[in-house]
Amino acid sequence: MNRKFLTFIIVISGLVIIKSQNVEMNFPKFAGKSYDFILFQGDHQETVYQGIIPKDGKFTLSVPDSYGTYTGMSRWLITGTKEGGGLDMFIPGHHFSVSCPEENPSEKNIVYINNEGDQELNRLFKYQQEILSRYQSMLLASRSYDSSFAYYSIFKTELEKQKNEYVSFQRDLREKSDYISRFLSIANLTRGIGGTLSEQEEERGRDAADYISQNLDWKTLYTSGHWSTIIGSWISIHSDILKDPVNFTKQFKAITNRISSAELYTDFCGRVSYYLGQFGKDDYISLIAPVVISSGKIIHYEGSLSSYIRGTVGLKGSDLVLETYKESSKNEDFSAYRNQKDRTVKISDLAGSNYNQILLLFYKSDCGHCDELLRELSARSKNSNSKKIRIIGISSDRDKEIFSKRQNALGWKDLYCDYKGVTGANYKNYGITATPTLVLMDNTGTIIYRGASLKELQTYLKK
């Protein structure tokens, strides 16, 4: 592991009473270089201090009082040079110092004072790597020879021994309550290292998902610098490996019960919605929306959070806002609205007596998956009258030329664009944060499917 983990000290700058957490730094070989001091807060890297290292190399980094007694990860980052550099540091909630007299800091020449956490992290990491190294050696040996080889049984015995030792180490690590142990378990997940050495992807995925939903400490994750990575991995496991919406909902409820902080829960739900959209699992949002809303922990449903209250299955679809669509639309069906100030088309008018269902495709012209759906739905739209399905494409393009080129190539009249990207009214009203997204409604405007899969959509289309 190349990163070095440190702890930080507490101080208030410029006043008589010392309160804030500080770390006393001494890096004489870095004199004259500028730096940033960054704290990790969920999905954000917050730069709390910037400065230039003085000639003697001695300076102080401070954690602002607004963070309280901070325990978590941070980053001291050298800026303004091609070489870059810096350290990822652990702040334990009390004072400590770190120094290095050399030009190239390393584990051997960096000296920490009052920093047991850093030493413990290095010790645990080395021990884990030793187990993994022995396991990999025995695994390779057992695969290189057949059972008739004289030492084959020894290889197999040692392989099982290292496997058991690894599982025992991970179990103990996950049961500990100190920050360093919890942090290493989190860092392991980002490297594909879980609580088991199984070669079965589903077993590894289930182990990781169970740990995230049942054991992971969310306060530790929030200050670890791995917030989005872990949440994205959890969504990926459910989307690509487990593929069980019931289990996903169950685990989401478990996490909801374990995150008491409204701030952390709001950030968590925002990330979940975003990644579900990215993985084309918008239908999962409908499953967990009641849990999110009933939690009472979210005050403002903005950005990716809007998908929990807008455009979900069972709700009425929002009316379409045409605004500048008059410049892009080839469809004469909306001509009656073009001289109105609001230029809003009611969902009920889209269906009327001519269609049984309405399908909205939210897309972008340079999106590969979107292009596949566009071509397929464009072909279907030409025959959709007989099937009583009206198919409408809503683009998040910002460039008129790009939109028009795609529209002309497809020859599809029901394509619209307001050139505002995902910040446009229709994207906001339907809580769309990723493309492609399909929204299917019945002739009353009630949403009956939301997702990104034509195969799944087929189940909901009327024959």
Tab-separated table of C-alpha atoms in Angstrom, residues 15-283:
chain	number	residue	atom	x	y	z
A	15	LEU	CA	-6.580	32.584	19.632
A	16	VAL	CA	-5.426	31.990	23.147
A	17	ILE	CA	-7.498	28.852	23.875
A	18	ILE	CA	-6.483	25.818	21.808
A	19	LYS	CA	-9.496	23.807	20.675
A	20	SER	CA	-9.143	22.669	17.060
A	21	GLN	CA	-7.388	19.492	15.998
A	22	ASN	CA	-3.929	20.122	14.561
A	23	VAL	CA	-1.039	18.172	13.177
A	24	GLU	CA	2.440	19.609	13.465
A	25	MET	CA	4.232	19.003	10.167
A	26	ASN	CA	8.001	19.100	9.549
A	27	PHE	CA	9.036	18.550	5.929
A	28	PRO	CA	12.152	20.733	5.285
A	29	LYS	CA	12.812	19.267	1.818
A	30	PHE	CA	9.409	20.538	0.660
A	31	ALA	CA	10.008	24.187	1.608
A	32	GLY	CA	8.361	26.696	-0.727
A	33	LYS	CA	5.780	24.275	-2.100
A	34	SER	CA	2.056	24.983	-1.864
A	35	TYR	CA	-0.410	22.477	-0.428
A	36	ASP	CA	-4.069	21.732	0.261
A	37	PHE	CA	-5.441	20.116	3.388
A	38	ILE	CA	-8.519	18.017	2.557
A	39	LEU	CA	-11.111	16.243	4.717
A	40	PHE	CA	-13.366	13.487	3.398
A	41	GLN	CA	-17.084	13.957	3.961
A	42	GLY	CA	-19.147	11.388	2.120
A	43	ASP	CA	-19.051	12.148	-1.589
A	44	HIS	CA	-17.136	15.381	-1.039
A	45	GLN	CA	-13.454	16.208	-0.634
A	46	GLU	CA	-13.505	19.454	1.329
A	47	THR	CA	-10.414	21.641	1.164
A	48	VAL	CA	-10.290	23.184	4.641
A	49	TYR	CA	-6.883	24.871	4.422
A	50	GLN	CA	-4.312	25.977	1.843
A	51	GLY	CA	-0.806	27.255	2.424
A	52	ILE	CA	2.863	27.361	1.465
A	53	ILE	CA	5.505	25.391	3.369
A	54	PRO	CA	7.962	27.833	5.062
A	55	LYS	CA	11.758	27.710	4.704
A	56	ASP	CA	12.290	25.611	7.842
A	57	GLY	CA	9.634	23.111	6.696
A	58	LYS	CA	7.595	23.467	9.894
A	59	PHE	CA	3.883	24.263	9.693
A	60	THR	CA	0.556	23.340	11.274
A	61	LEU	CA	-2.544	21.805	9.699
A	62	SER	CA	-5.828	22.513	11.498
A	63	VAL	CA	-9.227	20.849	11.454
A	64	PRO	CA	-11.877	23.623	11.639
A	65	ASP	CA	-14.016	23.743	14.793
A	66	SER	CA	-17.116	23.113	12.672
A	67	TYR	CA	-16.035	19.463	12.299
A	68	GLY	CA	-15.993	18.925	16.050
A	69	THR	CA	-13.722	16.182	17.338
A	70	TYR	CA	-12.865	14.713	13.970
A	71	THR	CA	-11.945	11.063	13.588
A	72	GLY	CA	-11.383	10.014	10.006
A	73	MET	CA	-9.209	10.243	6.937
A	74	SER	CA	-7.712	13.333	5.343
A	75	ARG	CA	-5.282	14.216	2.601
A	76	TRP	CA	-2.291	16.545	2.608
A	77	LEU	CA	-1.769	17.307	-1.076
A	78	ILE	CA	1.188	19.086	-2.691
A	79	THR	CA	-0.105	21.425	-5.424
A	80	GLY	CA	1.341	23.530	-8.220
A	81	THR	CA	4.028	21.022	-9.273
A	82	LYS	CA	4.223	18.286	-11.911
A	83	GLU	CA	5.542	15.846	-9.334
A	84	GLY	CA	2.604	16.359	-6.973
A	85	GLY	CA	2.738	14.158	-3.895
A	86	GLY	CA	1.315	14.209	-0.398
A	87	LEU	CA	-0.031	11.853	2.243
A	88	ASP	CA	-3.379	10.295	3.104
A	89	MET	CA	-3.599	10.713	6.871
A	90	PHE	CA	-5.714	9.309	9.684
A	91	ILE	CA	-6.948	11.835	12.253
A	92	PRO	CA	-7.642	10.072	15.569
A	93	GLY	CA	-9.275	12.953	17.423
A	94	HIS	CA	-6.162	14.173	19.245
A	95	HIS	CA	-2.847	15.935	18.657
A	96	PHE	CA	0.043	14.344	16.857
A	97	SER	CA	2.997	15.283	14.687
A	98	VAL	CA	4.748	13.911	11.629
A	99	SER	CA	8.147	14.672	10.165
A	100	CYS	CA	10.384	13.557	7.322
A	101	PRO	CA	13.924	14.896	6.661
A	102	GLU	CA	14.216	13.265	3.213
A	103	GLU	CA	13.157	14.335	-0.303
A	104	ASN	CA	11.322	11.056	-0.907
A	105	PRO	CA	9.043	10.221	2.057
A	106	SER	CA	8.556	6.534	2.765
A	107	GLU	CA	7.463	4.238	5.543
A	108	LYS	CA	11.096	4.034	6.705
A	109	ASN	CA	11.870	7.752	6.982
A	110	ILE	CA	8.530	9.254	8.091
A	111	VAL	CA	8.367	9.653	11.867
A	112	TYR	CA	5.027	9.846	13.665
A	113	ILE	CA	4.595	10.948	17.256
A	114	ASN	CA	1.406	10.085	19.131
A	115	ASN	CA	0.128	8.107	16.147
A	116	GLU	CA	-0.645	4.510	17.109
A	117	GLY	CA	-3.368	4.251	14.485
A	118	ASP	CA	-0.916	4.603	11.616
A	119	GLN	CA	1.326	1.880	13.016
A	120	GLU	CA	-1.647	-0.433	13.616
A	121	LEU	CA	-2.929	0.022	10.075
A	122	ASN	CA	0.459	-0.865	8.602
A	123	ARG	CA	0.742	-3.907	10.889
A	124	LEU	CA	-2.708	-5.247	9.987
A	125	PHE	CA	-2.163	-4.648	6.284
A	126	LYS	CA	1.186	-6.463	6.279
A	127	TYR	CA	-0.239	-9.419	8.184
A	128	GLN	CA	-3.141	-9.690	5.737
A	129	GLN	CA	-0.791	-9.546	2.751
A	130	GLU	CA	1.377	-12.306	4.222
A	131	ILE	CA	-1.655	-14.599	4.497
A	132	LEU	CA	-2.731	-13.796	0.954
A	133	SER	CA	0.790	-14.361	-0.353
A	134	ARG	CA	1.037	-17.804	1.284
A	135	TYR	CA	-2.449	-18.695	0.064
A	136	GLN	CA	-1.658	-17.698	-3.533
A	137	SER	CA	1.584	-19.719	-3.429
A	138	MET	CA	-0.213	-22.862	-2.251
A	139	LEU	CA	-3.058	-22.328	-4.711
A	140	LEU	CA	-0.577	-22.101	-7.588
A	141	ALA	CA	1.321	-25.165	-6.352
A	142	SER	CA	-1.859	-27.270	-5.978
A	143	ARG	CA	-2.895	-26.347	-9.522
A	144	SER	CA	0.513	-27.033	-10.997
A	145	TYR	CA	0.638	-30.683	-9.904
A	146	ASP	CA	-1.848	-33.518	-9.887
A	147	SER	CA	-2.772	-35.614	-6.860
A	148	SER	CA	-0.060	-38.222	-7.624
A	149	PHE	CA	2.711	-35.718	-6.851
A	150	ALA	CA	4.531	-36.522	-3.602
A	151	TYR	CA	3.909	-33.129	-1.988
A	152	TYR	CA	0.412	-32.536	-3.344
A	153	SER	CA	-1.322	-33.380	-0.052
A	154	ILE	CA	1.005	-30.946	1.755
A	155	PHE	CA	0.055	-28.180	-0.693
A	156	LYS	CA	-3.653	-28.855	-0.158
A	157	THR	CA	-3.313	-28.966	3.609
A	158	GLU	CA	-1.392	-25.688	3.701
A	159	LEU	CA	-3.881	-24.138	1.265
A	160	GLU	CA	-6.800	-24.906	3.599
A	161	LYS	CA	-4.788	-23.671	6.575
A	162	GLN	CA	-4.145	-20.277	4.957
A	163	LYS	CA	-7.745	-20.057	3.782
A	164	ASN	CA	-9.007	-20.637	7.321
A	165	GLU	CA	-6.482	-18.190	8.757
A	166	TYR	CA	-7.625	-15.553	6.289
A	167	VAL	CA	-11.315	-16.049	7.111
A	168	SER	CA	-10.520	-15.889	10.843
A	169	PHE	CA	-8.516	-12.667	10.365
A	170	GLN	CA	-11.307	-11.019	8.370
A	171	ARG	CA	-13.950	-12.095	10.878
A	172	ASP	CA	-11.949	-10.607	13.768
A	173	LEU	CA	-11.321	-7.447	11.748
A	174	ARG	CA	-15.025	-6.964	11.054
A	175	GLU	CA	-15.976	-7.520	14.678
A	176	LYS	CA	-13.621	-4.838	16.015
A	177	SER	CA	-15.018	-1.377	16.733
A	178	ASP	CA	-11.896	0.777	16.308
A	179	TYR	CA	-11.625	3.074	13.292
A	180	ILE	CA	-8.477	1.470	11.842
A	181	SER	CA	-9.968	-2.026	11.720
A	182	ARG	CA	-13.162	-0.718	10.189
A	183	PHE	CA	-11.220	1.357	7.683
A	184	LEU	CA	-9.135	-1.608	6.519
A	185	SER	CA	-12.313	-3.654	5.961
A	186	ILE	CA	-13.647	-0.807	3.813
A	187	ALA	CA	-10.377	-0.388	1.899
A	188	ASN	CA	-10.334	-4.156	1.288
A	189	LEU	CA	-13.716	-3.991	-0.457
A	190	THR	CA	-12.403	-1.353	-2.880
A	191	ARG	CA	-9.648	-3.804	-3.839
A	192	GLY	CA	-11.993	-6.777	-4.233
A	193	ILE	CA	-10.889	-8.332	-0.942
A	194	GLY	CA	-13.789	-9.659	1.136
A	195	GLY	CA	-14.343	-11.982	4.063
A	196	THR	CA	-13.922	-15.122	1.980
A	197	LEU	CA	-11.427	-16.478	-0.542
A	198	SER	CA	-14.099	-18.217	-2.591
A	199	GLU	CA	-13.526	-18.450	-6.334
A	200	GLN	CA	-17.292	-18.208	-6.906
A	201	GLU	CA	-18.280	-14.661	-7.915
A	202	GLU	CA	-21.764	-14.959	-6.457
A	203	GLU	CA	-20.426	-16.108	-3.082
A	204	ARG	CA	-17.928	-13.228	-2.965
A	205	GLY	CA	-20.619	-10.780	-4.014
A	206	ARG	CA	-23.064	-12.022	-1.398
A	207	ASP	CA	-20.402	-11.783	1.312
A	208	ALA	CA	-19.607	-8.173	0.372
A	209	ALA	CA	-23.266	-7.144	0.105
A	210	ASP	CA	-24.119	-8.753	3.452
A	211	TYR	CA	-21.204	-6.986	5.154
A	212	ILE	CA	-22.153	-3.603	3.677
A	213	SER	CA	-25.793	-3.922	4.758
A	214	GLN	CA	-25.299	-5.613	8.135
A	215	ASN	CA	-21.887	-4.736	9.570
A	216	LEU	CA	-20.330	-1.754	7.835
A	217	ASP	CA	-20.001	1.338	10.042
A	218	TRP	CA	-21.435	4.217	8.000
A	219	LYS	CA	-19.818	6.962	10.062
A	220	THR	CA	-16.425	5.426	9.308
A	221	LEU	CA	-17.286	5.108	5.625
A	222	TYR	CA	-18.387	8.762	5.525
A	223	THR	CA	-14.894	9.956	6.497
A	224	SER	CA	-12.925	7.208	4.719
A	225	GLY	CA	-12.647	8.691	1.225
A	226	HIS	CA	-14.383	5.575	-0.188
A	227	TRP	CA	-18.035	6.623	0.233
A	228	SER	CA	-19.119	6.574	-3.417
A	229	THR	CA	-16.924	3.599	-4.322
A	230	ILE	CA	-18.518	1.343	-1.690
A	231	ILE	CA	-22.091	2.419	-2.443
A	232	GLY	CA	-21.463	2.010	-6.171
A	233	SER	CA	-19.981	-1.456	-5.564
A	234	TRP	CA	-23.019	-2.485	-3.499
A	235	ILE	CA	-25.363	-1.403	-6.312
A	236	SER	CA	-23.164	-3.155	-8.899
A	237	ILE	CA	-23.236	-6.425	-6.920
A	238	HIS	CA	-27.042	-6.376	-6.787
A	239	SER	CA	-27.384	-5.272	-10.405
A	240	ASP	CA	-24.892	-7.611	-12.062
A	241	ILE	CA	-24.425	-10.557	-9.692
A	242	LEU	CA	-27.232	-11.149	-7.183
A	243	LYS	CA	-30.092	-9.775	-9.316
A	244	ASP	CA	-32.629	-10.188	-6.521
A	245	PRO	CA	-34.837	-7.087	-6.043
A	246	VAL	CA	-36.422	-8.531	-2.890
A	247	ASN	CA	-33.039	-9.024	-1.228
A	248	PHE	CA	-31.925	-5.576	-2.389
A	249	THR	CA	-34.961	-3.975	-0.769
A	250	LYS	CA	-34.374	-5.951	2.420
A	251	GLN	CA	-30.748	-4.822	2.597
A	252	PHE	CA	-31.716	-1.209	1.850
A	253	LYS	CA	-34.156	-1.291	4.766
A	254	ALA	CA	-31.411	-2.690	7.017
A	255	ILE	CA	-29.065	0.149	6.033
A	256	THR	CA	-31.864	2.696	6.566
A	257	ASN	CA	-32.257	1.458	10.139
A	258	ARG	CA	-28.506	1.627	10.764
A	259	ILE	CA	-27.885	5.194	9.513
A	260	SER	CA	-29.283	7.529	12.164
A	261	SER	CA	-27.760	10.753	10.835
A	262	ALA	CA	-30.062	12.653	8.460
A	263	GLU	CA	-27.022	14.143	6.713
A	264	LEU	CA	-25.413	10.757	6.040
A	265	TYR	CA	-28.724	9.168	5.039
A	266	THR	CA	-29.520	11.943	2.573
A	267	ASP	CA	-26.083	11.566	0.979
A	268	PHE	CA	-26.474	7.768	0.917
A	269	CYS	CA	-29.897	7.862	-0.779
A	270	GLY	CA	-28.612	10.351	-3.336
A	271	ARG	CA	-25.749	8.040	-4.272
A	272	VAL	CA	-28.060	4.992	-4.405
A	273	SER	CA	-30.450	6.755	-6.779
A	274	TYR	CA	-27.575	7.940	-8.971
A	275	TYR	CA	-25.967	4.495	-9.283
A	276	LEU	CA	-29.293	2.711	-9.844
A	277	GLY	CA	-29.802	5.067	-12.772
A	278	GLN	CA	-26.295	4.402	-14.063
A	279	PHE	CA	-26.835	0.638	-13.906
A	280	GLY	CA	-30.275	0.845	-15.526
A	281	LYS	CA	-32.073	-0.293	-12.381
A	282	ASP	CA	-34.564	2.570	-12.118
A	283	ASP	CA	-37.271	0.018	-11.261
